[in-house]
Amino acid sequence: MSDVAPLVLKKGEERRLRAGHLWVFSNEVDVARTPLTALQPGQPVMLIDGAGKTLGSGYAHPNTLIAARLVDRGGHALDRSLFVHRLNVALALRERRYADPFYRLVFGESDGLPGLTVDRFGDVLVAQATTAGMDRLQDEITDALDKVLKPRSIVWKNDSSARAIEGLGNEVRVVGMPVEGPVEVREGALRFAADVIEGQKTGWFYDQRSNRDRLAPWLKGASVLDLFSFAGGWGLRAVADGAASADCVDVSGRAVQAVQANAERNGLGDRVTAQAMDAFDFLKAARAERRRWDVVIVDPPAFVKRKKDFKEGALAYRRIFEAAMQVLSKDGLLVACSCSHHFPRSALVEAVQAGARHLDRQAQLLEFLAQGPDHPVHPAIPETEYLKGALFRILPA
């Protein structure tokens, strides 16, 4: 790496890195010895502590709060061979857990590749680079993915909002064979169609798969309401796992069309409905009509995207959970989820409990839910644990 540069930290600021974290904040850099302004966004760097000892190799961004990310503690160059090694390590975990090649293959920092996400859909891979460092290394990553997995297509779906923080533009491009139309996702006994070109995120939410598995034993003969349904993962899985029916609701007309198509694809069209409507509006109308379901699943987008949004976001979670309880049967089950890192599990439980008491109902917490094993949590990096949820039984007081 001819453009590698030293990045020296202030004395004592290496402690968090030595404890396992991978981020360097701008106020931790000794700018007198290594001015950040001399670096280019995404430039490879060698991280050095205040005493002159090498901490490892990574990449920098002079214009963001996270000024650098550590990639390799051995100081290895950020090249194809490093990516091949990391991909093989990540693949070994997934192949131990999943019989079929449908999973998140790379989960950023947790797989030693900060700023990179890769989802696998059989012989199609969907990759996202959310940092300038990984954006610069797309060719090396592409070569490594090709060597390790030999996919038919690699979709670089670089349209995440996180890229704007790094000053990156959005683009979606395909390497290899063209991807025409949706690709297949297998989950449980079902086959779904995922739009990996224009769909949300990478086209599918693998992080909830284990939670959908855990819900299965509770579903026999139940009526299910799936709010924020996206392509119907929760609702369709529920019916396939024993529920009598599922009503799916999503504000996106495209998502509703996907639910309907996936229901027909799996022979569930007569037991699944889909409606394009705001979840809050749907619940208000359902309450007025005195409609009831045995199981209500609430899996919304992040209401707390930043720490300063906590108060407003917590109120939104409380409102949606309370409204969901109002359309539950007397002995109903509530699946309450949050993908907001800044909304801890304790706050989720508190929101459900507060809503239940306001309605003069009793909540029993049956199980905690979390992101699946293809989204491993890095113990030193709390930010990698973002998905949390719980299964509640809601009873009359």
Short mmCIF file of C-alpha atoms in Angstrom, two decimals:
data_model
loop_
_atom_site.label_atom_id
_atom_site.label_comp_id
_atom_site.label_asym_id
_atom_site.label_seq_id
_atom_site.Cartn_x
_atom_site.Cartn_y
_atom_site.Cartn_z
CA MET A 1 0.00 0.00 0.00
CA SER A 2 2.00 2.90 -1.29
CA ASP A 3 -0.41 5.45 0.20
CA VAL A 4 -0.35 4.02 3.75
CA ALA A 5 0.31 6.69 6.36
CA PRO A 6 0.96 6.65 10.11
CA LEU A 7 -1.85 7.74 12.42
CA VAL A 8 -0.59 8.46 15.93
CA LEU A 9 -2.92 8.52 18.93
CA LYS A 10 -2.57 10.68 22.01
CA LYS A 11 -1.01 9.11 25.06
CA GLY A 12 -3.42 6.67 26.73
CA GLU A 13 -6.02 6.82 23.96
CA GLU A 14 -5.19 3.32 22.78
CA ARG A 15 -6.81 1.63 25.78
CA ARG A 16 -10.16 1.09 24.10
CA LEU A 17 -8.50 -0.39 21.02
CA ARG A 18 -6.43 -2.74 23.15
CA ALA A 19 -9.65 -3.81 24.91
CA GLY A 20 -11.06 -4.91 21.56
CA HIS A 21 -12.84 -1.92 20.02
CA LEU A 22 -12.03 -0.96 16.43
CA TRP A 23 -12.86 2.75 16.26
CA VAL A 24 -10.65 5.78 16.74
CA PHE A 25 -12.43 9.06 17.40
CA SER A 26 -11.08 12.32 16.07
CA ASN A 27 -10.32 13.74 19.53
CA GLU A 28 -8.07 10.71 20.23
CA VAL A 29 -5.66 11.50 17.39
CA ASP A 30 -2.43 13.39 18.04
CA VAL A 31 -2.99 15.92 15.27
CA ALA A 32 0.28 17.66 16.03
CA ARG A 33 2.20 14.53 14.97
CA THR A 34 -0.25 13.32 12.33
CA PRO A 35 -2.59 16.04 11.07
CA LEU A 36 -5.91 14.53 10.02
CA THR A 37 -6.23 17.16 7.30
CA ALA A 38 -3.30 15.57 5.48
CA LEU A 39 -5.25 12.33 4.99
CA GLN A 40 -7.74 11.42 2.30
CA PRO A 41 -11.13 9.85 3.11
CA GLY A 42 -10.66 6.08 3.30
CA GLN A 43 -6.87 6.23 3.10
CA PRO A 44 -5.06 3.19 4.53
CA VAL A 45 -3.18 3.99 7.75
CA MET A 46 -0.97 2.31 10.32
CA LEU A 47 -2.31 3.05 13.79
CA ILE A 48 0.37 3.87 16.38
CA ASP A 49 0.00 4.58 20.09
CA GLY A 50 1.49 7.58 21.86
CA ALA A 51 4.60 5.58 22.80
CA GLY A 52 5.30 4.65 19.19
CA LYS A 53 4.03 1.05 19.32
CA THR A 54 2.08 -0.23 16.33
CA LEU A 55 -1.56 -1.07 17.02
CA GLY A 56 -2.40 -2.39 13.56
CA SER A 57 -3.55 -1.38 10.10
CA GLY A 58 -6.81 0.26 9.14
CA TYR A 59 -8.21 3.20 7.27
CA ALA A 60 -8.95 6.80 8.13
CA HIS A 61 -11.51 9.48 7.49
CA PRO A 62 -10.37 12.99 8.43
CA ASN A 63 -13.81 14.60 8.27
CA THR A 64 -15.93 12.37 10.51
CA LEU A 65 -16.24 11.74 14.24
CA ILE A 66 -14.90 8.21 13.73
CA ALA A 67 -11.52 9.25 12.33
CA ALA A 68 -10.17 5.73 11.77
CA ARG A 69 -11.11 2.07 11.97
CA LEU A 70 -8.73 -0.73 12.92
CA VAL A 71 -8.93 -3.70 10.54
CA ASP A 72 -5.92 -5.90 11.29
CA ARG A 73 -3.93 -5.94 14.55
CA GLY A 74 -1.02 -7.62 12.83
CA GLY A 75 -0.58 -4.67 10.51
CA HIS A 76 -1.39 -6.67 7.37
CA ALA A 77 -2.05 -4.70 4.21
CA LEU A 78 -5.73 -4.16 3.38
CA ASP A 79 -5.62 -6.34 0.29
CA ARG A 80 -7.27 -9.29 -1.38
CA SER A 81 -5.46 -11.89 0.74
CA LEU A 82 -6.68 -10.31 3.99
CA PHE A 83 -10.25 -10.23 2.70
CA VAL A 84 -10.04 -13.84 1.55
CA HIS A 85 -8.94 -14.87 5.04
CA ARG A 86 -11.68 -12.89 6.80
CA LEU A 87 -14.34 -14.19 4.41
CA ASN A 88 -13.28 -17.78 4.98
CA VAL A 89 -13.50 -17.28 8.75
CA ALA A 90 -16.95 -15.71 8.40
CA LEU A 91 -18.12 -18.45 6.04
CA ALA A 92 -17.02 -21.19 8.44
CA LEU A 93 -19.37 -19.83 11.12
CA ARG A 94 -22.38 -19.64 8.79
CA GLU A 95 -21.82 -23.08 7.30
CA ARG A 96 -21.73 -24.58 10.80
CA ARG A 97 -25.15 -23.08 11.53
CA TYR A 98 -27.08 -23.05 8.25
CA ALA A 99 -27.67 -25.94 5.87
CA ASP A 100 -28.61 -23.67 2.96
CA PRO A 101 -26.64 -20.69 1.59
CA PHE A 102 -29.03 -17.96 2.73
CA TYR A 103 -27.67 -15.73 5.49
CA ARG A 104 -25.69 -12.61 6.36
CA LEU A 105 -22.15 -13.59 5.44
CA VAL A 106 -20.37 -10.47 6.73
CA PHE A 107 -21.58 -8.31 9.60
CA GLY A 108 -19.09 -5.46 9.67
CA GLU A 109 -16.99 -5.09 12.81
CA SER A 110 -18.19 -8.42 14.22
CA ASP A 111 -16.51 -10.21 11.32
CA GLY A 112 -13.40 -8.05 11.37
CA LEU A 113 -14.47 -6.02 8.34
CA PRO A 114 -15.75 -2.67 9.63
CA GLY A 115 -17.87 -0.85 7.09
CA LEU A 116 -18.76 -3.94 5.05
CA THR A 117 -21.99 -5.95 4.92
CA VAL A 118 -22.55 -8.97 2.68
CA ASP A 119 -25.75 -11.00 2.43
CA ARG A 120 -25.87 -14.32 0.60
CA PHE A 121 -28.79 -15.41 -1.58
CA GLY A 122 -27.54 -18.69 -2.96
CA ASP A 123 -25.23 -17.80 -5.84
CA VAL A 124 -26.04 -14.07 -5.62
CA LEU A 125 -24.23 -11.86 -3.10
CA VAL A 126 -25.38 -8.40 -2.03
CA ALA A 127 -22.64 -6.19 -0.59
CA GLN A 128 -22.73 -2.75 0.98
CA ALA A 129 -19.78 -0.49 1.72
CA THR A 130 -20.85 2.11 4.26
CA THR A 131 -17.45 3.74 4.86
CA ALA A 132 -14.98 5.49 2.59
CA GLY A 133 -12.33 2.91 3.48
CA MET A 134 -14.40 -0.02 2.30
CA ASP A 135 -15.68 1.97 -0.65
CA ARG A 136 -12.10 2.38 -1.90
CA LEU A 137 -11.51 -1.36 -1.54
CA GLN A 138 -14.48 -2.63 -3.53
CA ASP A 139 -12.33 -4.20 -6.24
CA GLU A 140 -10.24 -6.15 -3.73
CA ILE A 141 -13.39 -7.26 -1.90
CA THR A 142 -15.02 -8.31 -5.16
CA ASP A 143 -11.98 -10.41 -6.08
CA ALA A 144 -11.96 -12.01 -2.64
CA LEU A 145 -15.69 -12.83 -2.77
CA ASP A 146 -15.18 -14.37 -6.19
CA LYS A 147 -12.30 -16.54 -4.94
CA VAL A 148 -14.08 -17.75 -1.80
CA LEU A 149 -17.61 -18.31 -3.16
CA LYS A 150 -17.51 -18.01 -6.96
CA PRO A 151 -20.94 -16.35 -7.08
CA ARG A 152 -22.95 -15.85 -10.23
CA SER A 153 -23.49 -12.18 -9.36
CA ILE A 154 -22.30 -9.62 -6.82
CA VAL A 155 -24.65 -6.70 -6.31
CA TRP A 156 -22.94 -3.67 -4.81
CA LYS A 157 -26.00 -2.03 -3.24
CA ASN A 158 -24.35 1.14 -2.06
CA ASP A 159 -27.48 3.13 -1.29
CA SER A 160 -27.39 3.15 2.51
CA SER A 161 -28.05 6.43 4.28
CA ALA A 162 -24.91 5.78 6.34
CA ARG A 163 -22.80 6.58 3.29
CA ALA A 164 -23.81 10.23 3.40
CA ILE A 165 -22.00 10.64 6.75
CA GLU A 166 -18.80 9.60 4.97
CA GLY A 167 -19.43 11.94 2.06
CA LEU A 168 -20.17 9.06 -0.32
CA GLY A 169 -22.72 9.04 -3.11
CA ASN A 170 -25.20 6.26 -3.79
CA GLU A 171 -24.95 3.66 -6.52
CA VAL A 172 -26.16 0.16 -7.27
CA ARG A 173 -24.08 -1.92 -9.66
CA VAL A 174 -23.81 -5.59 -10.53
CA VAL A 175 -20.59 -7.51 -11.07
CA GLY A 176 -20.90 -10.74 -13.05
CA MET A 177 -24.17 -11.97 -14.53
CA PRO A 178 -27.04 -9.43 -14.62
CA VAL A 179 -29.67 -9.79 -11.89
CA GLU A 180 -33.03 -9.61 -13.59
CA GLY A 181 -35.95 -9.59 -11.19
CA PRO A 182 -36.10 -10.85 -7.60
CA VAL A 183 -33.81 -13.57 -6.24
CA GLU A 184 -34.92 -16.46 -4.07
CA VAL A 185 -34.66 -16.63 -0.28
CA ARG A 186 -35.32 -19.87 1.57
CA GLU A 187 -36.49 -19.60 5.14
CA GLY A 188 -38.11 -22.41 7.03
CA ALA A 189 -40.21 -24.38 4.57
CA LEU A 190 -40.92 -21.30 2.47
CA ARG A 191 -39.39 -19.65 -0.58
CA PHE A 192 -39.55 -15.89 -0.80
CA ALA A 193 -38.68 -13.48 -3.58
CA ALA A 194 -36.28 -10.70 -2.56
CA ASP A 195 -35.71 -7.56 -4.58
CA VAL A 196 -31.97 -7.05 -4.10
CA ILE A 197 -31.77 -4.17 -6.57
CA GLU A 198 -34.53 -1.80 -5.46
CA GLY A 199 -35.73 -3.33 -2.17
CA GLN A 200 -35.03 -2.06 1.34
CA LYS A 201 -31.52 -2.60 2.72
CA THR A 202 -30.05 -5.66 0.98
CA GLY A 203 -33.47 -7.04 0.03
CA TRP A 204 -34.19 -9.25 3.04
CA PHE A 205 -34.03 -9.09 6.85
CA TYR A 206 -32.08 -12.18 7.89
CA ASP A 207 -31.63 -10.81 11.42
CA GLN A 208 -35.16 -11.84 12.48
CA ARG A 209 -35.07 -15.40 11.13
CA SER A 210 -34.20 -17.03 14.47
CA ASN A 211 -36.97 -15.08 16.17
CA ARG A 212 -39.48 -16.27 13.60
CA ASP A 213 -38.32 -19.81 14.40
CA ARG A 214 -38.85 -19.21 18.12
CA LEU A 215 -42.39 -17.96 17.59
CA ALA A 216 -43.48 -21.16 15.80
CA PRO A 217 -44.49 -23.23 18.88
CA TRP A 218 -46.97 -20.52 19.95
CA LEU A 219 -48.94 -20.27 16.72
CA LYS A 220 -51.24 -23.29 16.36
CA GLY A 221 -54.63 -22.10 15.09
CA ALA A 222 -53.87 -18.45 15.84
CA SER A 223 -54.94 -15.35 13.95
CA VAL A 224 -51.87 -13.17 13.36
CA LEU A 225 -51.39 -9.48 12.63
CA ASP A 226 -47.99 -8.64 11.11
CA LEU A 227 -47.29 -4.89 11.29
CA PHE A 228 -44.46 -3.30 9.28
CA SER A 229 -44.55 -6.56 7.36
CA PHE A 230 -42.08 -5.74 4.53
CA ALA A 231 -42.22 -8.83 2.23
CA GLY A 232 -44.15 -10.97 4.73
CA GLY A 233 -41.40 -12.84 6.53
CA TRP A 234 -43.20 -12.88 9.89
CA GLY A 235 -46.75 -13.33 8.61
CA LEU A 236 -46.10 -16.04 6.04
CA ARG A 237 -43.80 -17.95 8.35
CA ALA A 238 -46.51 -17.80 11.03
CA VAL A 239 -49.10 -19.38 8.74
CA ALA A 240 -46.64 -22.01 7.53
CA ASP A 241 -45.85 -22.80 11.18
CA GLY A 242 -49.46 -23.39 12.19
CA ALA A 243 -51.34 -20.10 12.39
CA ALA A 244 -54.82 -20.08 10.88
CA SER A 245 -54.38 -16.73 9.13
CA ALA A 246 -52.18 -13.67 8.88
CA ASP A 247 -52.99 -10.06 8.05
CA CYS A 248 -49.92 -8.16 6.86
CA VAL A 249 -49.72 -4.37 6.96
CA ASP A 250 -47.04 -2.13 5.51
CA VAL A 251 -47.09 1.49 4.38
CA SER A 252 -45.26 0.54 1.17
CA GLY A 253 -47.37 -0.58 -1.77
CA ARG A 254 -44.31 -2.37 -3.17
CA ALA A 255 -43.97 -4.34 0.07
CA VAL A 256 -47.64 -5.32 0.00
CA GLN A 257 -47.29 -6.57 -3.56
CA ALA A 258 -44.31 -8.64 -2.40
CA VAL A 259 -46.37 -10.15 0.43
CA GLN A 260 -49.12 -11.12 -1.98
CA ALA A 261 -46.68 -12.61 -4.49
CA ASN A 262 -44.86 -14.56 -1.78
CA ALA A 263 -48.15 -15.87 -0.39
CA GLU A 264 -49.17 -17.15 -3.81
CA ARG A 265 -45.70 -18.57 -4.43
CA ASN A 266 -46.04 -20.73 -1.31
CA GLY A 267 -49.69 -21.68 -1.71
CA LEU A 268 -50.82 -19.50 1.19
CA GLY A 269 -52.87 -16.94 -0.71
CA ASP A 270 -56.16 -18.00 0.87
CA ARG A 271 -54.84 -17.50 4.42
CA VAL A 272 -52.81 -14.31 4.05
CA THR A 273 -54.02 -10.77 3.37
CA ALA A 274 -51.89 -7.70 2.74
CA GLN A 275 -52.82 -4.04 3.04
CA ALA A 276 -50.90 -0.85 2.29
CA MET A 277 -51.50 1.44 5.26
CA ASP A 278 -49.68 3.27 8.03
CA ALA A 279 -49.51 0.95 11.04
CA PHE A 280 -50.82 3.54 13.51
CA ASP A 281 -53.76 4.35 11.21
CA PHE A 282 -54.50 0.65 10.69
CA LEU A 283 -54.57 -0.01 14.42
CA LYS A 284 -56.86 2.96 15.04
CA ALA A 285 -59.30 1.70 12.42
CA ALA A 286 -59.09 -1.89 13.67
CA ARG A 287 -59.81 -0.74 17.22
CA ALA A 288 -62.87 1.18 16.04
CA GLU A 289 -64.09 -1.95 14.25
CA ARG A 290 -63.41 -4.07 17.36
CA ARG A 291 -61.16 -6.43 15.42
CA ARG A 292 -58.97 -8.80 17.44
CA TRP A 293 -55.97 -11.06 16.76
CA ASP A 294 -54.38 -13.79 18.86
CA VAL A 295 -50.83 -12.71 17.98
CA VAL A 296 -49.67 -9.23 17.00
CA ILE A 297 -46.14 -8.73 15.67
CA VAL A 298 -44.66 -5.21 15.85
CA ASP A 299 -41.34 -5.00 13.98
CA PRO A 300 -40.96 -1.31 13.08
CA PRO A 301 -38.05 0.60 11.57
CA ALA A 302 -35.71 2.35 13.99
CA PHE A 303 -37.54 5.04 15.94
CA VAL A 304 -34.34 6.06 17.78
CA LYS A 305 -31.68 6.60 15.15
CA ARG A 306 -29.54 8.88 17.31
CA LYS A 307 -29.03 9.11 21.05
CA LYS A 308 -30.63 12.55 21.15
CA ASP A 309 -33.81 11.07 19.61
CA PHE A 310 -34.38 8.75 22.59
CA LYS A 311 -37.24 10.60 24.30
CA GLU A 312 -39.29 11.06 21.13
CA GLY A 313 -38.50 7.55 19.86
CA ALA A 314 -39.32 5.90 23.18
CA LEU A 315 -42.73 7.57 23.08
CA ALA A 316 -43.30 6.22 19.56
CA TYR A 317 -42.46 2.68 20.68
CA ARG A 318 -44.77 3.03 23.69
CA ARG A 319 -47.59 4.25 21.43
CA ILE A 320 -47.26 1.48 18.85
CA PHE A 321 -46.97 -1.29 21.47
CA GLU A 322 -49.96 0.05 23.41
CA ALA A 323 -52.04 0.36 20.23
CA ALA A 324 -51.11 -3.22 19.30
CA MET A 325 -52.28 -4.48 22.70
CA GLN A 326 -55.66 -2.85 22.10
CA VAL A 327 -56.37 -5.22 19.20
CA LEU A 328 -55.14 -8.35 20.99
CA SER A 329 -57.49 -11.06 22.18
CA LYS A 330 -57.87 -11.45 25.95
CA ASP A 331 -55.07 -14.02 26.16
CA GLY A 332 -52.99 -12.74 23.27
CA LEU A 333 -49.31 -12.67 22.42
CA LEU A 334 -47.36 -9.54 21.52
CA VAL A 335 -44.04 -9.69 19.67
CA ALA A 336 -42.38 -6.33 20.38
CA CYS A 337 -39.18 -5.50 18.50
CA SER A 338 -36.74 -2.63 18.09
CA CYS A 339 -33.77 -2.32 15.74
CA SER A 340 -32.61 0.91 17.43
CA HIS A 341 -29.19 0.49 19.05
CA HIS A 342 -29.92 3.49 21.28
CA PHE A 343 -33.14 1.92 22.60
CA PRO A 344 -32.00 -0.74 25.08
CA ARG A 345 -33.88 -3.92 25.89
CA SER A 346 -34.81 -2.55 29.30
CA ALA A 347 -36.50 0.44 27.65
CA LEU A 348 -38.47 -1.87 25.36
CA VAL A 349 -39.74 -3.88 28.32
CA GLU A 350 -40.60 -0.67 30.14
CA ALA A 351 -42.54 0.63 27.11
CA VAL A 352 -44.64 -2.54 26.91
CA GLN A 353 -45.23 -2.62 30.67
CA ALA A 354 -46.26 1.04 30.75
CA GLY A 355 -48.66 0.50 27.85
CA ALA A 356 -50.17 -2.56 29.50
CA ARG A 357 -50.76 -0.75 32.78
CA HIS A 358 -52.31 2.21 30.97
CA LEU A 359 -54.80 -0.23 29.43
CA ASP A 360 -55.30 -1.97 32.78
CA ARG A 361 -53.80 -5.18 31.43
CA GLN A 362 -51.10 -7.50 32.72
CA ALA A 363 -47.98 -8.33 30.71
CA GLN A 364 -46.02 -11.56 31.13
CA LEU A 365 -42.57 -11.64 29.52
CA LEU A 366 -42.11 -15.10 28.00
CA GLU A 367 -38.92 -14.86 25.95
CA PHE A 368 -36.29 -12.33 24.95
CA LEU A 369 -35.49 -12.05 21.25
CA ALA A 370 -32.24 -10.95 19.60
CA GLN A 371 -30.47 -10.79 16.25
CA GLY A 372 -29.56 -14.16 14.75
CA PRO A 373 -26.14 -15.86 14.90
CA ASP A 374 -25.27 -14.66 11.40
CA HIS A 375 -25.28 -11.18 13.01
CA PRO A 376 -22.79 -11.92 15.82
CA VAL A 377 -22.24 -9.33 18.54
CA HIS A 378 -18.70 -8.08 19.14
CA PRO A 379 -18.38 -8.07 22.96
CA ALA A 380 -16.17 -4.97 22.93
CA ILE A 381 -18.39 -3.02 20.54
CA PRO A 382 -21.88 -2.40 21.97
CA GLU A 383 -22.95 -0.83 18.66
CA THR A 384 -23.00 -4.29 17.04
CA GLU A 385 -25.93 -5.31 19.27
CA TYR A 386 -28.82 -3.44 17.73
CA LEU A 387 -31.80 -5.80 17.45
CA LYS A 388 -33.77 -6.65 20.52
CA GLY A 389 -37.26 -7.85 21.20
CA ALA A 390 -39.46 -9.85 23.50
CA LEU A 391 -42.48 -12.12 23.38
CA PHE A 392 -45.18 -11.06 25.82
CA ARG A 393 -48.45 -12.60 26.92
CA ILE A 394 -51.03 -9.87 27.52
CA LEU A 395 -53.82 -10.68 29.96
CA PRO A 396 -56.74 -8.83 31.54
CA ALA A 397 -55.76 -7.21 34.84
#
